[in-house]
Structures are given as C-alpha cells and as structure tokens.
Amino acid sequence: MLDAVEQNMFAPMTYAGVRRPLEAAETLPPFCYTSDAFFRREVERIFMKAWNFIGREDRIPKPGDYFTLEFVGVPIVVVRGQDGVVRALSNSCRHRGAVVAQGEGSCKAFRCPYHSWAYGLDGALLSAPEIEQTRDFDFADYGLVPLRLETWAGFLFVNFDAAAAPLTEWLGDIPQRLASYRFEDMVCTRRKEYRLACNWKVYVENAMEAYHVPTVHRSTLQRQKGPHATKQPTRGEWMALWKEHEGSRALLVGDTGFPFIPTLQDQAARGSWYPLIFPSTMFGCTRDCMWWLELHPLSAHETRLIVGSCFPRATVARNDFEETAQRYYKRWDISIPEDNEISDIQQRGLSSPFARPGRLTHLEPLVHDLANWVLDRVLDAA
Ligand code: FES
Ligand SMILES: [Fe+2]
C-alpha cells in the first residue's frame, strides 16, 4: 500500500500552500527534493520535453570533433559533421545497443566497441561485419537515431520530444533582450565539472536568489555592493534577475580585468543579467564576460554541474588574456564551491523525515516561480 504522501504526491490540493502569492506562499514540500517518484515525474514531464542546454558549439570547432554526455539517463553524442553541421545522435548501437562513442575527441567515424559496426558522423551505418547472411538487412534502417538539436548564439540545446515546438519559441524574447552581449562572438575558454549531492531544484533556487549572498559569500561576493537584484518581466520559458552595479560581477572586489563588451546596451550596460532558462540553465551575464551553470540531473539527490566561462573573441585574442583570465577563474573557483557546499547542506536537512515546508522572503520571488513552474508540469489534473 502507498503511504499518504505518495498517494497525494501529484494531487493539486497537496500544493495549495505553494500556489499562494509569494507573501503567503510555502516552499515546495521537502519530498519534492528527495522522492524518486517525484524525480521520475520531472524527468518524464519536464526534461524529456524541454529544450535542455548541453554546452557550446565552440567545444567542437572542426568536422569530426565530438563529445558525449548522459542527460537524464539518455546517452548522447554531439558531433560536427563533414558538412560543418552539429548534430546530436542517440549514443546507442543499432546492433545490440552498446554505447558507440565515449568521452570526447575527433574521429572520421564511430566504431562500436562491441562488434565493430561503424557509423558516419551523421549517424548513417557504414559497415557491419558478417552481416551478408542476415536477410532483408537495409543499412539505411540502422543508423544512429537522430535527436533534435538547435542552437542559439553558439549555445546548444537538445530536445527528446519530436512534437516539441522549436527552440526559438522556448527561448521567447531572451535572444533579443540579451542581444547586445553578442554571445555568438564569444569563446568558451574554460569548462569545469562538479558533482553535487543535491536535487537540481536546490541548485537552481540558490542561483536565482541573492538572499544567501551576505551569509554564504560573506567574505567574497558580499563585498560587491549595490542595490538588490530585481525580477525582470520576460516572455518565453525563462525568467531573470537583473542587478545594477559598477564594474564586473565576475571579479572579486579590488581585482582589475578586461575592457567592457563595447556593444552593451540599456540594462546590460548598467549592470548584470542573471537569467534562468527553464528548467535548469543559469547564465551570469556581466559587463566583460558571461558564464553558465549547466545542470544534468542524475537522481533526486545527485546532479552534475558544468560551469562554462565565455569571453568575447577580441578579449581572448589579447596578449594578457591567460594571465588576466586567472582573476576571473579565481572568483568562480571561490564562489561556486561556496554555493555547491551550501546546496549539499540544504539537501541533507531536506532529507530529514522531520523536514517541513518553509516560508519565503521578498528576496526569493524566483524560488517561488520555479516551484510553480514545476508544479504546472508535473501534477495530475485537478
Ligand atoms: S553492440 Fe554495437 S556492434 Fe554489437
Ligand atoms: Fe551563491
């Protein structure tokens, strides 16, 4: 028999407190961050249908360059073809299913490590040893399964749902609102992976509120003063904070860095944007660079984090790039582990059988929005 919690896990009435306006709202119940059933529902209704961010196109600049990843249990190979086009393919051999490509690198074709079936960079089956006596075998029927992949300004997104609307619809007005950063002219200069012992929502919530900054980053980022970050109106599957400030937010106070991006306009020229592209991709867009936080949910309580750092091509071409970039990397290498650690600490407390829904402050509107966005997708009809 199911216990009461499991029975009502997807019933709208269970979440009446989360559905109230921010001032009166409760947080999501702790089981939303710990339950395998809730996580499976998120995978099925959110991650299997969303445009999921998987990194930058400049990671694979030349034909034959590829990288692999596993996203919510789906092995994927992302490869640039001879025609220069980046494709995502299901990384599962059409013979008996082995993963065909591993890690990252450059190749002319993918050879399955099990029985050597070989596939072209576009996924087409090229050869299959000893297949001659197999009746009615058509090579055209046994290519690697293509996955939907679309790009925006060098950012790659995959979608597992053949019926999903195009990426541009998902992104709404973000390309236009952040156009003056010229992300298409940026280069990713560093990519760093971490393994988090927390639910993906714990990490997104942390990135989307500045309430924790005076505590968690008290001796690091807290020293960057300025007014509170404020929630911005958005259209599409994203939301954002914007903060007005001087200087760059990607440096610690007292450090000097690169010239500002010359094309910045309006709010981008006066502060920093912190968008969340649903469900789980966060950008930091500041005056001289951008960084991203890419999450791959592994289970209810484990998440892979990838942090990418991007600078304008003109900045990367400077003689002092490597030396000066170290000051930016230092800032991320201090602040990101601070967020990682507090997220693991939060998950431990949320996992207690005595954990209960909490309340929110006026500084956490996006925590509330994320909870409601998730509920809109995972709950059963009323
Ligand atoms: S499983 Fe790939 S060749 Fe057999
Ligand atoms: Fe933080």
PDB file of N, CA and C and ligand atoms in Angstrom, residues 206 212 217 339, ligand 2:
ATOM      1  N   ASN A 206      19.116  28.326  -5.507  1.00  0.00           N
ATOM      2  CA  ASN A 206      20.249  29.053  -4.942  1.00  0.00           C
ATOM      3  C   ASN A 206      20.763  30.110  -5.924  1.00  0.00           C
ATOM      4  N   HIS A 212      20.981  34.704  -0.017  1.00  0.00           N
ATOM      5  CA  HIS A 212      22.031  33.955   0.670  1.00  0.00           C
ATOM      6  C   HIS A 212      23.401  34.633   0.587  1.00  0.00           C
ATOM      7  N   HIS A 217      28.372  33.946   0.942  1.00  0.00           N
ATOM      8  CA  HIS A 217      29.533  34.565   0.283  1.00  0.00           C
ATOM      9  C   HIS A 217      30.021  35.769   1.088  1.00  0.00           C
ATOM     10  N   ASP A 339      28.581  27.891  -3.163  1.00  0.00           N
ATOM     11  CA  ASP A 339      27.200  27.522  -3.488  1.00  0.00           C
ATOM     12  C   ASP A 339      27.009  26.005  -3.497  1.00  0.00           C
TER      13      ASP A 339
HETATM   14 FE    FE B   2      25.643  31.977  -4.420  1.00  0.00          FE
END
